[in-house]
Short mmCIF file of C-alpha atoms in Angstrom, two decimals:
data_model
loop_
_atom_site.label_atom_id
_atom_site.label_comp_id
_atom_site.label_asym_id
_atom_site.label_seq_id
_atom_site.Cartn_x
_atom_site.Cartn_y
_atom_site.Cartn_z
CA MET A 71 9.48 33.31 22.50
CA ASP A 72 7.24 35.91 21.97
CA CYS A 73 7.02 36.99 18.00
CA VAL A 74 5.99 40.41 17.18
CA HIS A 75 3.95 41.34 13.90
CA SER A 76 3.07 44.67 12.80
CA VAL A 77 -0.64 45.13 12.03
CA HIS A 78 -2.20 48.00 9.91
CA ASN A 79 -5.70 48.57 11.41
CA GLY A 80 -6.91 51.51 9.39
CA PRO A 81 -9.08 53.97 11.06
CA ALA A 82 -9.24 51.58 14.17
CA GLY A 83 -5.87 52.40 14.95
CA GLY A 84 -2.14 50.64 14.24
CA GLY A 85 -0.27 48.42 16.66
CA MET A 86 1.63 45.22 16.99
CA VAL A 87 0.33 41.85 17.88
CA LYS A 88 2.14 39.53 20.13
CA THR A 89 1.41 36.02 20.93
CA SER A 90 0.50 37.21 24.37
CA ASP A 91 -2.29 39.06 22.71
CA LEU A 92 -3.95 36.01 21.12
CA ARG A 93 -7.27 35.01 21.96
CA ILE A 94 -8.12 31.37 20.24
CA ALA A 95 -11.13 29.45 20.25
CA LEU A 96 -10.31 26.27 19.35
CA PHE A 97 -13.11 23.81 18.11
CA THR A 98 -12.26 20.00 17.94
CA GLY A 99 -14.46 16.60 17.87
CA ASN A 100 -12.23 15.03 20.34
CA TYR A 101 -9.91 17.06 22.96
CA ASN A 102 -9.59 14.81 25.64
CA TYR A 103 -12.18 11.90 25.90
CA VAL A 104 -10.39 9.26 23.60
CA ARG A 105 -6.53 9.57 23.51
CA ASP A 106 -4.88 9.85 20.03
CA GLY A 107 -2.14 11.79 18.58
CA ALA A 108 -3.99 14.57 17.38
CA ASN A 109 -5.77 15.36 20.61
CA GLN A 110 -1.99 15.20 22.51
CA ALA A 111 -0.71 17.41 19.92
CA LEU A 112 -3.42 20.16 20.39
CA ASN A 113 -3.06 19.88 24.33
CA ARG A 114 0.54 20.49 23.82
CA LEU A 115 -0.32 23.58 21.47
CA VAL A 116 -2.78 24.78 24.22
CA GLY A 117 -0.23 24.56 26.88
CA TYR A 118 2.76 26.15 24.82
CA LEU A 119 -0.11 29.03 24.11
CA LEU A 120 -0.96 29.58 27.51
CA ARG A 121 2.58 29.62 28.77
CA GLN A 122 3.31 32.53 26.11
CA GLY A 123 0.38 34.33 27.65
CA ALA A 124 -2.26 33.96 25.03
CA ALA A 125 -5.69 33.19 25.85
CA VAL A 126 -7.28 29.90 24.85
CA ARG A 127 -10.81 28.37 24.87
CA VAL A 128 -11.55 24.82 24.05
CA TYR A 129 -14.97 23.82 22.60
CA SER A 130 -15.29 20.11 22.32
CA PRO A 131 -17.56 17.06 23.70
CA VAL A 132 -16.89 16.32 27.17
CA VAL A 133 -17.56 12.93 29.10
CA GLU A 134 -17.75 11.83 32.41
CA ASN A 135 -14.48 9.52 32.38
CA PRO A 136 -12.24 11.21 30.22
CA ALA A 137 -8.76 9.33 28.83
CA PHE A 138 -6.54 12.61 30.59
CA PRO A 139 -7.45 15.97 31.75
CA PRO A 140 -7.65 18.70 29.56
CA THR A 141 -5.23 21.47 28.96
CA GLY A 142 -6.74 24.79 29.50
CA ASP A 143 -10.80 26.11 29.63
CA LEU A 144 -12.96 23.04 27.96
CA VAL A 145 -16.40 24.06 27.01
CA ASN A 146 -18.70 21.15 26.46
CA VAL A 147 -20.68 21.02 23.07
CA PRO A 148 -23.91 19.19 22.03
CA SER A 149 -22.98 15.90 20.43
CA PHE A 150 -23.83 12.55 19.99
CA ALA A 151 -21.93 9.22 20.05
CA ILE A 152 -20.97 7.86 16.52
CA PRO A 153 -22.85 4.58 15.65
CA GLY A 154 -20.87 1.62 15.43
CA ARG A 155 -17.72 3.88 17.16
CA GLY A 156 -19.35 4.70 20.42
CA GLU A 157 -16.24 5.81 21.87
CA TYR A 158 -16.31 9.04 19.52
CA ARG A 159 -18.82 11.58 19.72
CA PHE A 160 -19.89 14.09 16.58
CA PRO A 161 -20.53 17.57 17.76
CA MET A 162 -23.73 18.56 16.44
CA GLY A 163 -23.29 22.50 16.26
CA LEU A 164 -23.53 25.48 18.35
CA SER A 165 -26.08 25.55 21.01
CA ALA A 166 -27.46 29.11 22.04
CA ARG A 167 -25.24 28.44 25.22
CA VAL A 168 -22.04 27.93 23.33
CA LYS A 169 -22.63 30.89 21.18
CA ARG A 170 -23.03 33.18 24.30
CA ASP A 171 -19.84 31.88 25.78
CA LEU A 172 -18.11 32.78 22.54
CA GLU A 173 -19.71 36.14 22.34
CA ALA A 174 -18.25 36.63 25.93
CA PHE A 175 -14.67 35.35 25.01
CA ALA A 176 -14.38 37.58 22.07
CA PRO A 177 -11.90 35.90 20.27
CA ASN A 178 -9.51 37.32 17.50
CA VAL A 179 -8.86 34.10 15.63
CA VAL A 180 -10.79 30.58 15.57
CA HIS A 181 -9.16 27.48 15.17
CA ILE A 182 -10.84 24.21 14.12
CA ALA A 183 -8.92 20.87 14.32
CA SER A 184 -11.93 18.47 13.26
CA PRO A 185 -14.39 18.53 10.09
CA ASP A 186 -17.41 18.13 11.96
CA ARG A 187 -20.97 19.99 11.77
CA GLY A 188 -19.28 22.03 15.19
CA SER A 189 -16.31 23.29 12.99
CA HIS A 190 -18.56 24.08 10.12
CA ARG A 191 -20.87 26.31 12.57
CA ALA A 192 -17.75 27.84 14.20
CA VAL A 193 -16.29 28.83 10.58
CA ALA A 194 -19.92 30.48 9.76
CA TRP A 195 -19.95 32.09 13.04
CA ALA A 196 -16.23 33.79 12.44
CA ARG A 197 -16.94 34.56 8.75
CA ALA A 198 -19.93 36.50 10.13
CA ARG A 199 -17.61 38.67 12.13
CA GLY A 200 -14.65 39.10 10.08
CA ILE A 201 -12.69 36.56 12.42
CA PRO A 202 -9.89 34.83 10.92
CA VAL A 203 -10.21 31.06 10.48
CA LEU A 204 -7.55 28.37 10.96
CA ALA A 205 -7.97 24.66 10.31
CA SER A 206 -5.12 22.10 11.34
CA VAL A 207 -5.76 18.85 9.21
CA HIS A 208 -4.92 15.52 11.70
CA THR A 209 -5.92 12.51 9.75
CA ARG A 210 -6.94 11.67 6.54
CA PHE A 211 -10.88 11.47 7.00
CA GLU A 212 -11.66 10.45 3.47
CA THR A 213 -9.60 7.33 3.32
CA TYR A 214 -11.35 5.73 6.44
CA PHE A 215 -14.22 4.66 4.24
CA ARG A 216 -12.08 1.93 2.38
CA TYR A 217 -11.56 0.03 5.55
CA TYR A 218 -15.39 -0.51 6.02
CA HIS A 219 -16.10 -1.06 2.54
CA LEU A 220 -17.68 1.98 1.65
CA GLY A 221 -14.76 3.45 -0.69
CA PHE A 222 -17.42 4.76 -3.21
CA PHE A 223 -18.02 7.54 -0.73
CA GLU A 224 -14.82 8.74 -0.90
CA PRO A 225 -15.10 11.43 -3.42
CA VAL A 226 -18.46 12.79 -1.38
CA ILE A 227 -16.32 13.23 1.92
CA GLU A 228 -13.66 14.98 -0.33
CA ALA A 229 -16.16 17.31 -1.55
CA ILE A 230 -17.25 18.06 2.15
CA LEU A 231 -14.06 18.55 3.55
CA ARG A 232 -13.20 20.85 0.52
CA ARG A 233 -16.35 23.03 0.97
CA LEU A 234 -15.43 23.59 4.75
CA TYR A 235 -11.60 24.02 4.02
CA ARG A 236 -11.64 26.98 1.38
CA ARG A 237 -13.85 28.43 3.51
CA CYS A 238 -11.12 28.69 6.16
CA ASP A 239 -8.28 31.64 5.99
CA ALA A 240 -5.64 28.96 5.88
CA LEU A 241 -4.67 25.34 7.01
CA VAL A 242 -1.73 23.70 8.80
CA ALA A 243 -1.06 20.49 8.09
CA PRO A 244 1.74 17.92 10.12
CA SER A 245 4.09 17.07 7.06
CA GLU A 246 5.15 18.54 3.82
CA SER A 247 3.92 15.40 1.98
CA MET A 248 0.09 15.91 3.42
CA ALA A 249 0.10 19.66 2.46
CA GLN A 250 0.77 18.23 -1.17
CA VAL A 251 -1.98 16.31 -0.88
CA LEU A 252 -4.29 18.78 0.56
CA ARG A 253 -2.87 21.24 -2.55
CA SER A 254 -3.59 18.27 -5.09
CA GLN A 255 -7.13 18.18 -3.63
CA ARG A 256 -7.96 21.61 -3.71
CA MET A 257 -8.74 22.41 -0.26
CA ASN A 258 -6.53 25.51 0.06
CA TYR A 259 -3.85 26.83 -1.53
CA ASP A 260 -2.25 28.65 2.12
CA ILE A 261 -0.65 25.91 4.17
CA ASP A 262 1.71 25.99 6.59
CA ILE A 263 3.54 23.07 8.44
CA TRP A 264 2.88 22.25 12.00
CA SER A 265 4.98 19.52 12.74
CA ARG A 266 5.03 17.20 15.70
CA GLY A 267 7.63 16.83 18.11
CA VAL A 268 8.66 14.24 20.66
CA ASP A 269 9.37 14.33 24.67
CA ARG A 270 13.20 13.33 24.51
CA ASP A 271 12.66 13.24 28.41
CA ILE A 272 10.35 10.08 28.29
CA PHE A 273 11.34 8.75 24.70
CA HIS A 274 14.87 7.49 24.76
CA PRO A 275 16.76 4.28 24.15
CA SER A 276 17.71 4.13 28.20
CA ARG A 277 13.94 3.41 28.63
CA ARG A 278 14.91 -0.29 27.21
CA ASP A 279 14.26 -2.82 29.94
CA LEU A 280 14.91 -6.52 29.51
CA GLU A 281 13.36 -7.60 32.34
CA TRP A 282 10.08 -6.15 31.31
CA ARG A 283 10.58 -7.96 28.13
CA ARG A 284 11.56 -11.18 29.93
CA SER A 285 8.27 -10.83 31.76
CA LEU A 286 6.21 -10.75 28.52
CA GLY A 287 7.56 -13.97 27.59
CA ILE A 288 10.34 -12.32 25.02
CA ALA A 289 13.95 -13.48 25.32
CA ASP A 290 16.76 -11.19 24.81
CA ASP A 291 18.04 -12.77 21.71
CA GLU A 292 14.72 -12.18 20.15
CA VAL A 293 13.60 -9.60 17.54
CA ALA A 294 10.11 -7.67 18.50
CA ILE A 295 8.27 -6.31 16.01
CA GLY A 296 6.40 -3.39 17.24
CA PHE A 297 3.04 -2.11 16.48
CA LEU A 298 1.58 1.30 18.66
CA GLY A 299 -1.26 2.92 18.07
CA ARG A 300 -5.33 2.84 18.34
CA LEU A 301 -6.48 -0.94 17.54
CA VAL A 302 -8.81 0.11 14.66
CA MET A 303 -8.97 -1.40 11.10
CA GLU A 304 -7.79 2.11 9.60
CA LYS A 305 -4.56 1.97 11.03
CA GLY A 306 -3.79 -1.37 8.54
CA LEU A 307 -3.97 -4.04 10.84
CA ASP A 308 -4.95 -6.16 7.92
CA VAL A 309 -1.83 -5.38 6.45
CA PHE A 310 0.10 -5.86 9.53
CA SER A 311 -0.71 -9.58 10.44
CA ASP A 312 -0.61 -10.24 6.77
CA ALA A 313 3.17 -9.25 6.67
CA ILE A 314 3.66 -11.36 9.88
CA ASP A 315 1.86 -14.65 8.37
CA GLU A 316 4.27 -14.10 5.69
CA LEU A 317 7.22 -14.25 7.68
CA CYS A 318 5.85 -17.19 9.38
CA ARG A 319 5.58 -19.10 5.99
CA ARG A 320 9.27 -17.94 5.63
CA GLY A 321 10.41 -19.55 8.84
CA VAL A 322 11.90 -16.35 9.93
CA PRO A 323 12.24 -16.08 13.69
CA HIS A 324 10.63 -13.23 15.79
CA LYS A 325 8.02 -11.87 18.35
CA VAL A 326 5.34 -9.53 17.66
CA LEU A 327 4.41 -6.79 20.85
CA VAL A 328 1.53 -4.75 20.32
CA VAL A 329 1.05 -1.57 22.50
CA GLY A 330 -2.35 -0.15 22.28
CA GLU A 331 -6.33 -0.42 23.13
CA GLY A 332 -9.57 -0.29 21.05
CA PRO A 333 -12.20 -1.86 19.46
CA ALA A 334 -10.47 -3.87 16.80
CA ARG A 335 -8.49 -5.77 19.62
CA GLN A 336 -10.28 -9.13 19.45
CA TRP A 337 -9.81 -9.34 15.70
CA PHE A 338 -6.26 -8.62 15.87
CA GLU A 339 -5.96 -10.81 18.94
CA THR A 340 -7.29 -13.89 16.78
CA ARG A 341 -5.12 -12.92 13.83
CA LEU A 342 -1.93 -12.79 15.80
CA PRO A 343 -2.38 -15.69 18.61
CA ASP A 344 1.28 -15.80 19.28
CA ALA A 345 1.81 -11.64 19.74
CA VAL A 346 1.99 -10.04 23.56
CA PHE A 347 -0.69 -7.48 23.66
CA THR A 348 -0.01 -5.04 26.54
CA GLY A 349 -3.00 -3.10 26.08
CA PHE A 350 -2.77 1.01 26.50
CA GLN A 351 0.24 1.84 27.86
CA GLY A 352 1.06 5.93 29.08
CA GLY A 353 4.03 8.06 29.82
CA GLU A 354 6.99 6.00 31.09
CA ASP A 355 5.30 2.91 30.78
CA LEU A 356 4.64 3.68 26.97
CA ALA A 357 8.19 4.95 26.48
CA ARG A 358 9.47 1.52 28.14
CA ALA A 359 7.23 -0.40 25.83
CA VAL A 360 8.56 1.15 22.71
CA ALA A 361 12.14 0.97 23.78
CA GLY A 362 11.26 -2.84 24.57
CA MET A 363 10.64 -3.25 20.59
CA ASP A 364 13.69 -3.70 17.96
CA VAL A 365 11.57 -2.63 14.81
CA PHE A 366 8.84 -0.72 14.52
CA PHE A 367 6.07 -1.31 11.81
CA ASN A 368 3.40 0.58 10.73
CA PRO A 369 1.59 -0.09 7.62
CA SER A 370 -1.11 2.98 7.86
CA ILE A 371 -1.92 5.05 5.32
CA THR A 372 -4.31 7.05 7.14
CA GLU A 373 -1.83 9.17 9.39
CA THR A 374 -1.04 12.70 8.40
CA PHE A 375 2.37 12.63 10.31
CA GLY A 376 2.78 9.62 12.40
CA ASN A 377 3.69 10.56 16.14
CA VAL A 378 4.17 6.76 16.92
CA THR A 379 6.68 6.34 14.16
CA LEU A 380 8.53 9.52 15.63
CA GLU A 381 8.68 8.15 19.20
CA ALA A 382 9.72 4.75 17.96
CA MET A 383 12.93 6.63 15.79
CA ALA A 384 13.75 8.60 19.31
CA CYS A 385 13.79 5.19 20.96
CA ARG A 386 16.30 4.24 18.38
CA LEU A 387 14.43 1.72 16.49
CA PRO A 388 14.48 1.16 12.42
CA VAL A 389 10.84 1.65 10.90
CA VAL A 390 9.44 -0.22 8.55
CA ALA A 391 6.53 1.93 7.37
CA ALA A 392 3.89 2.35 4.22
CA ASP A 393 5.15 5.02 1.86
CA ALA A 394 2.33 7.30 2.54
CA THR A 395 1.72 10.85 3.71
CA GLY A 396 3.04 11.43 7.53
CA SER A 397 5.88 8.61 7.28
CA GLU A 398 7.39 9.64 4.19
CA SER A 399 8.13 12.76 5.54
CA LEU A 400 10.17 11.45 8.76
CA VAL A 401 11.28 7.74 7.55
CA LEU A 402 14.38 8.07 5.23
CA ASP A 403 14.24 5.25 2.84
CA GLY A 404 17.56 2.76 3.43
CA VAL A 405 18.77 5.55 6.29
CA THR A 406 16.41 5.43 9.53
CA GLY A 407 14.08 2.72 8.00
CA ARG A 408 12.18 1.65 5.16
CA LEU A 409 9.54 2.83 3.01
CA ILE A 410 6.79 0.52 1.18
CA ARG A 411 4.49 0.92 -1.15
CA PRO A 412 0.88 0.73 0.95
CA GLY A 413 -0.20 -2.90 1.40
CA ALA A 414 2.96 -4.51 -0.53
CA VAL A 415 2.47 -7.65 2.29
CA HIS A 416 5.48 -9.43 0.74
CA ALA A 417 7.46 -6.24 0.45
CA PHE A 418 6.88 -5.15 3.94
CA ALA A 419 7.83 -8.79 4.77
CA GLU A 420 11.07 -8.68 3.25
CA ALA A 421 12.18 -5.33 4.86
CA LEU A 422 11.21 -6.97 8.35
CA ARG A 423 13.20 -9.98 7.35
CA ALA A 424 16.14 -7.96 6.73
CA TYR A 425 16.20 -6.34 9.97
CA ILE A 426 15.61 -9.43 12.07
CA GLU A 427 18.59 -11.39 10.16
CA GLN A 428 20.95 -8.37 9.97
CA PRO A 429 21.81 -6.81 13.72
CA PRO A 430 24.09 -4.38 12.23
CA LEU A 431 21.56 -3.02 9.55
CA ARG A 432 19.13 -2.96 12.43
CA ALA A 433 21.45 -0.86 14.72
CA ALA A 434 22.76 1.16 11.80
CA HIS A 435 19.37 2.77 10.81
CA GLY A 436 17.97 2.89 14.45
CA GLN A 437 20.82 5.29 15.41
CA ALA A 438 20.17 7.38 12.05
CA GLY A 439 16.38 7.56 13.14
CA GLU A 440 17.51 8.89 16.86
CA ALA A 441 19.48 11.46 15.23
CA ARG A 442 16.82 12.64 12.92
CA SER A 443 14.25 12.47 15.94
CA LEU A 444 16.40 15.27 17.62
CA ASP A 445 14.92 17.78 15.27
CA PHE A 446 11.62 17.71 16.39
CA SER A 447 11.23 20.59 19.28
CA TRP A 448 7.85 20.82 20.55
CA ASP A 449 8.32 24.90 21.44
CA ARG A 450 9.62 25.64 18.16
CA ILE A 451 7.08 23.57 16.21
CA ASN A 452 4.17 25.07 18.15
CA GLN A 453 5.26 28.86 17.72
CA VAL A 454 4.76 28.03 14.07
CA VAL A 455 1.00 27.90 14.80
CA ALA A 456 1.15 31.08 16.90
CA ASP A 457 2.73 33.00 14.11
CA THR A 458 0.23 31.66 11.39
CA TYR A 459 -2.92 32.92 13.84
CA ILE A 460 -0.76 36.53 14.07
CA ARG A 461 -0.14 36.27 10.31
CA LEU A 462 -4.20 35.61 9.88
CA ILE A 463 -5.00 38.74 11.83
CA ARG A 464 -2.86 40.92 10.44
CA GLN A 465 -4.23 40.05 6.99
CA ARG A 466 -7.67 40.43 8.23
CA GLY A 467 -6.49 43.66 9.81
CA ILE A 468 -8.21 42.80 13.03
CA PRO A 469 -7.42 45.16 15.90
CA ARG A 470 -5.52 43.91 18.83
CA PRO A 471 -7.49 42.99 21.71
#
């Protein structure tokens, strides 16, 4: 799958740029030290590009005990731990060592994946050399402040993001709904869709293990409402727990299965004392945990895509999600699940009640979700990014390496 594009290079000569000609410098604030959907997508992209013969060098903070091994060559950039969220690090910029490494690598395209100081400096470095820049948007950073009672700061963050993204040649967003948000915020007007895929070899209904469920105290006839993700407030933990409280008030029988780890775990456990918390799960254990759910509940509004939603759909689960960026591009309301107005606790509870009390509805929407998940192939999706790199090189007239 080595796409070829013509390039008119003027006096320097003409030629064709292929995926194997790409030399990508990728900057991100978190490549592998804390596992999340964004950096797993980036590692998959790098793996795909390397298989196509491209050269990739990743610039990101490095820690002593990362969550998983990095794909490709990883260069440590200066960083500091974020106050109050010490598990994350904030890149401080490009040191002389990093700049020397960049010059030696000689990229023909720069990709930034997080709106931090390091990315700002990388964009300036690329623009000074006429190298095209692509930015990928993985989360709605401006909305995070709402969960820490700092919503008044949101317009400032949005302005900072706009300054960065408008200096890039193009953006890629994981869903059309997120692309529309970026256009309405005037971040950039050249926006492609870099969706997300799901590993069908791992996430599949056959991973359901009733013995494992029983070991957690979930009976075969009990309906398990699942949460999957990092346990941080910006994932909508307050809305999730309020909706579960509403189910309890209505006397609707259910179990809650929480898969994930994070700094808000103690708070979440206190709010949901009867829930089953599995902690972090990975690989086939994660697939078993997701397939062990009966309904997937994702009230978050901060995702730009929602990898966890797609993984749940692949395991044949109906999804109850916030009608927000990401989920609205995956969930077909009334077909594969329900889309509910963000924060509408009573409506979330009613949607969950319907799936708990109507097994045929639960089965029908789960099957429809699994069928929809088949459309998301990782290789096809990642080639979109490679094609965007090539297009930007062509538009800038950068000679082939």
